[in-house]
Amino acid sequence: MDKPNNNPNPKEKEKPARIADDRDEGPGMIDIPHTIEVLLKNPPLLPNESKDEFEWIYDDFLDPLAPETVPQHWLVWNAAIRTWEVMRYRGMKVSYTQNQRRAAVEGLIRKAFQTSAMRAVREAGSDIDDNVERYFSDSEYPPLVAQALEKSGYTIDAVESEMFARSLDGLSQIDKLIASAEKLLMLFFREMEKIHGDRAIRAQKIADDALSSEDE
């Protein structure tokens, strides 16, 4: 079975093939410590995030690192948590921008409402609010609005550009969170290398691969 997309908020989710009872199998591995078992049952996820997908990330570290001691199990847990935080913030950039769509549509329709191109596509007697609602309820209407906006002097991707412009302040704050989380992740592996040596180096490679695949 293919693993689900590493995005914390995917359109489709699949149940991982691995189950908790077989996590203690593998060369040199000991049973998962009770504290981590408790954490795995209720990981620190947001309501829209998938526990199954978090377990995929955890397993990505667990299997290759084959922890033999309790501290090595904590290396697996913390590596998964910190990697997930970077993925979370990256996903937030997309959702934050998408959440600006309604305001962007309303602003553009308002600006172009009296143009001949916009009058040609909107229903007679409709007001700005009517057309905003229609934009989100009638799948055939957004392309007509895009064409009307283009004829009124805007670009064909005016809505997307306006969404991005409205998101800049928030995106800059999220970028700071991403940079901080990435820095903490790298510092974590650097400190863990002193304790766990090769395991920490392998954990960093797994995290890099997970974050790289998310960008593809």
CSV table of C-alpha atoms in Angstrom, one decimal:
chain,number,residue,atom,x,y,z
A,1,MET,CA,0.0,0.0,0.0
A,2,ASP,CA,1.3,3.5,-0.9
A,3,LYS,CA,1.8,5.8,2.0
A,4,PRO,CA,-0.5,8.8,2.2
A,5,ASN,CA,0.7,12.3,1.3
A,6,ASN,CA,2.7,13.8,4.1
A,7,ASN,CA,0.6,17.0,4.2
A,8,PRO,CA,-1.1,17.2,7.7
A,9,ASN,CA,-4.3,18.2,6.0
A,10,PRO,CA,-4.7,15.9,2.9
A,11,LYS,CA,-7.9,15.5,0.8
A,12,GLU,CA,-7.8,11.7,1.3
A,13,LYS,CA,-6.4,9.7,4.2
A,14,GLU,CA,-5.4,6.1,4.3
A,15,LYS,CA,-5.0,3.8,7.3
A,16,PRO,CA,-1.4,2.7,7.7
A,17,ALA,CA,-0.8,-1.0,7.4
A,18,ARG,CA,1.3,-0.9,10.6
A,19,ILE,CA,-0.5,-1.4,13.9
A,20,ALA,CA,0.7,-0.6,17.4
A,21,ASP,CA,1.2,-4.2,18.4
A,22,ASP,CA,4.0,-4.9,15.8
A,23,ARG,CA,6.0,-1.7,16.5
A,24,ASP,CA,8.3,-3.6,18.8
A,25,GLU,CA,9.5,-6.0,16.1
A,26,GLY,CA,12.8,-5.5,14.3
A,27,PRO,CA,16.5,-6.1,14.9
A,28,GLY,CA,17.6,-4.8,18.4
A,29,MET,CA,14.4,-3.1,19.1
A,30,ILE,CA,12.9,-3.1,22.6
A,31,ASP,CA,9.2,-2.6,23.5
A,32,ILE,CA,8.1,1.0,23.1
A,33,PRO,CA,8.3,2.7,26.5
A,34,HIS,CA,4.9,3.1,28.3
A,35,THR,CA,5.2,6.9,28.2
A,36,ILE,CA,5.6,7.0,24.5
A,37,GLU,CA,2.8,4.4,24.0
A,38,VAL,CA,0.5,6.9,25.8
A,39,LEU,CA,1.7,9.8,23.7
A,40,LEU,CA,1.1,7.7,20.5
A,41,LYS,CA,-2.5,7.1,21.5
A,42,ASN,CA,-3.1,10.9,21.8
A,43,PRO,CA,-0.4,12.7,19.8
A,44,PRO,CA,-0.4,16.6,20.0
A,45,LEU,CA,-2.3,17.2,16.7
A,46,LEU,CA,-4.7,19.9,15.6
A,47,PRO,CA,-8.3,18.9,14.9
A,48,ASN,CA,-7.8,18.8,11.2
A,49,GLU,CA,-4.6,16.7,11.3
A,50,SER,CA,-4.5,13.0,10.8
A,51,LYS,CA,-3.3,10.6,13.5
A,52,ASP,CA,-2.8,7.9,10.9
A,53,GLU,CA,-0.4,10.2,9.0
A,54,PHE,CA,1.5,11.2,12.1
A,55,GLU,CA,2.0,7.5,12.8
A,56,TRP,CA,3.4,7.1,9.3
A,57,ILE,CA,6.0,9.8,10.1
A,58,TYR,CA,6.7,8.1,13.4
A,59,ASP,CA,7.2,4.7,11.7
A,60,ASP,CA,9.4,6.3,9.1
A,61,PHE,CA,11.9,7.0,12.0
A,62,LEU,CA,11.1,3.9,14.1
A,63,ASP,CA,11.9,1.2,11.5
A,64,PRO,CA,15.3,2.4,10.3
A,65,LEU,CA,16.6,3.6,13.7
A,66,ALA,CA,15.7,0.3,15.5
A,67,PRO,CA,15.9,1.9,19.0
A,68,GLU,CA,17.5,-0.4,21.6
A,69,THR,CA,17.2,1.9,24.7
A,70,VAL,CA,14.6,4.2,26.1
A,71,PRO,CA,16.6,7.4,25.2
A,72,GLN,CA,16.8,6.1,21.6
A,73,HIS,CA,13.0,5.7,21.6
A,74,TRP,CA,12.7,9.3,22.7
A,75,LEU,CA,14.9,10.3,19.8
A,76,VAL,CA,12.4,8.6,17.5
A,77,TRP,CA,9.5,10.4,19.1
A,78,ASN,CA,11.1,13.9,19.2
A,79,ALA,CA,12.3,13.5,15.6
A,80,ALA,CA,8.8,12.7,14.5
A,81,ILE,CA,7.2,15.6,16.5
A,82,ARG,CA,9.7,18.2,15.3
A,83,THR,CA,9.4,17.1,11.7
A,84,TRP,CA,5.6,17.2,11.9
A,85,GLU,CA,5.7,20.7,13.2
A,86,VAL,CA,7.7,21.9,10.2
A,87,MET,CA,5.1,20.1,7.9
A,88,ARG,CA,2.3,21.7,9.9
A,89,TYR,CA,3.5,25.2,9.4
A,90,ARG,CA,4.2,24.7,5.7
A,91,GLY,CA,0.6,23.4,5.3
A,92,MET,CA,-0.7,26.5,7.1
A,93,LYS,CA,0.8,28.8,4.5
A,94,VAL,CA,-1.5,27.2,1.9
A,95,SER,CA,-4.6,27.2,4.0
A,96,TYR,CA,-4.0,30.7,5.2
A,97,THR,CA,-3.8,32.0,1.6
A,98,GLN,CA,-6.9,30.0,0.5
A,99,ASN,CA,-8.8,31.6,3.4
A,100,GLN,CA,-8.4,35.0,1.8
A,101,ARG,CA,-10.3,33.9,-1.4
A,102,ARG,CA,-13.7,35.2,-0.3
A,103,ALA,CA,-12.4,38.6,0.7
A,104,ALA,CA,-10.4,38.8,-2.6
A,105,VAL,CA,-13.4,37.9,-4.7
A,106,GLU,CA,-15.6,40.4,-2.9
A,107,GLY,CA,-13.0,43.2,-3.3
A,108,LEU,CA,-12.5,42.6,-7.0
A,109,ILE,CA,-16.2,42.3,-7.8
A,110,ARG,CA,-16.8,45.5,-5.9
A,111,LYS,CA,-14.2,47.3,-7.9
A,112,ALA,CA,-15.4,46.0,-11.3
A,113,PHE,CA,-19.1,45.9,-10.5
A,114,GLN,CA,-20.1,48.8,-12.8
A,115,THR,CA,-17.9,47.9,-15.7
A,116,SER,CA,-19.7,46.7,-18.9
A,117,ALA,CA,-17.9,43.4,-18.8
A,118,MET,CA,-19.2,42.7,-15.3
A,119,ARG,CA,-22.7,43.9,-16.1
A,120,ALA,CA,-22.8,41.4,-18.9
A,121,VAL,CA,-22.3,38.4,-16.7
A,122,ARG,CA,-24.2,39.4,-13.5
A,123,GLU,CA,-27.9,39.0,-13.2
A,124,ALA,CA,-30.0,42.1,-13.6
A,125,GLY,CA,-30.9,43.6,-10.2
A,126,SER,CA,-28.2,41.6,-8.3
A,127,ASP,CA,-26.0,43.4,-5.9
A,128,ILE,CA,-22.4,42.8,-4.9
A,129,ASP,CA,-23.3,40.3,-2.1
A,130,ASP,CA,-25.5,38.3,-4.5
A,131,ASN,CA,-22.6,38.0,-7.0
A,132,VAL,CA,-20.1,37.0,-4.3
A,133,GLU,CA,-22.5,34.2,-3.1
A,134,ARG,CA,-23.1,33.1,-6.7
A,135,TYR,CA,-19.3,32.9,-7.2
A,136,PHE,CA,-19.1,30.3,-4.4
A,137,SER,CA,-22.3,28.4,-5.1
A,138,ASP,CA,-22.4,28.3,-8.9
A,139,SER,CA,-19.4,26.4,-10.4
A,140,GLU,CA,-19.9,28.0,-13.8
A,141,TYR,CA,-19.7,31.5,-12.5
A,142,PRO,CA,-16.0,31.9,-11.4
A,143,PRO,CA,-14.7,31.5,-15.0
A,144,LEU,CA,-17.2,34.2,-16.2
A,145,VAL,CA,-16.1,36.5,-13.4
A,146,ALA,CA,-12.4,35.9,-14.3
A,147,GLN,CA,-13.1,36.8,-17.9
A,148,ALA,CA,-15.1,39.9,-16.9
A,149,LEU,CA,-12.3,41.0,-14.6
A,150,GLU,CA,-9.7,40.5,-17.4
A,151,LYS,CA,-11.9,42.6,-19.8
A,152,SER,CA,-12.1,45.3,-17.0
A,153,GLY,CA,-8.3,45.6,-16.9
A,154,TYR,CA,-7.3,42.9,-14.4
A,155,THR,CA,-5.2,39.8,-15.1
A,156,ILE,CA,-6.9,36.4,-15.6
A,157,ASP,CA,-5.5,35.3,-12.2
A,158,ALA,CA,-6.6,38.4,-10.4
A,159,VAL,CA,-8.3,36.5,-7.6
A,160,GLU,CA,-5.3,34.4,-6.8
A,161,SER,CA,-3.0,37.5,-6.9
A,162,GLU,CA,-5.4,39.4,-4.6
A,163,MET,CA,-5.4,36.4,-2.2
A,164,PHE,CA,-1.7,36.4,-2.1
A,165,ALA,CA,-1.5,40.1,-1.5
A,166,ARG,CA,-4.0,39.9,1.3
A,167,SER,CA,-2.0,37.1,2.9
A,168,LEU,CA,1.5,38.7,2.9
A,169,ASP,CA,1.5,39.9,6.5
A,170,GLY,CA,0.2,36.5,7.8
A,171,LEU,CA,2.6,34.5,5.6
A,172,SER,CA,5.6,36.4,6.9
A,173,GLN,CA,4.6,35.4,10.4
A,174,ILE,CA,4.2,31.8,9.4
A,175,ASP,CA,7.5,31.9,7.6
A,176,LYS,CA,9.1,32.9,10.9
A,177,LEU,CA,7.5,29.9,12.5
A,178,ILE,CA,8.8,27.6,9.8
A,179,ALA,CA,12.3,29.0,10.1
A,180,SER,CA,12.2,28.6,13.9
A,181,ALA,CA,10.9,25.0,13.7
A,182,GLU,CA,13.5,24.1,11.0
A,183,LYS,CA,16.3,25.6,13.2
A,184,LEU,CA,15.1,23.7,16.3
A,185,LEU,CA,14.9,20.5,14.2
A,186,MET,CA,18.5,20.9,13.1
A,187,LEU,CA,19.7,21.9,16.6
A,188,PHE,CA,17.9,18.8,18.0
A,189,PHE,CA,19.7,16.5,15.6
A,190,ARG,CA,23.0,18.2,16.3
A,191,GLU,CA,22.7,17.6,20.0
A,192,MET,CA,21.3,14.1,19.6
A,193,GLU,CA,24.3,13.2,17.4
A,194,LYS,CA,26.5,13.7,20.5
A,195,ILE,CA,24.4,11.1,22.4
A,196,HIS,CA,23.2,8.7,19.7
A,197,GLY,CA,25.8,9.1,17.0
A,198,ASP,CA,24.9,7.4,13.8
A,199,ARG,CA,21.2,7.0,14.8
A,200,ALA,CA,20.8,10.8,15.0
A,201,ILE,CA,22.5,11.2,11.6
A,202,ARG,CA,20.1,8.7,10.1
A,203,ALA,CA,17.1,10.4,11.8
A,204,GLN,CA,18.1,13.7,10.2
A,205,LYS,CA,18.2,12.1,6.8
A,206,ILE,CA,14.7,10.6,7.3
A,207,ALA,CA,13.4,14.1,8.3
A,208,ASP,CA,15.1,15.7,5.2
A,209,ASP,CA,13.5,13.1,3.0
A,210,ALA,CA,10.0,13.6,4.5
A,211,LEU,CA,10.2,17.3,4.1
A,212,SER,CA,11.5,17.1,0.6
A,213,SER,CA,8.8,14.7,-0.5
A,214,GLU,CA,6.2,17.1,0.9
A,215,ASP,CA,7.5,19.9,-1.5
A,216,GLU,CA,7.1,17.7,-4.6
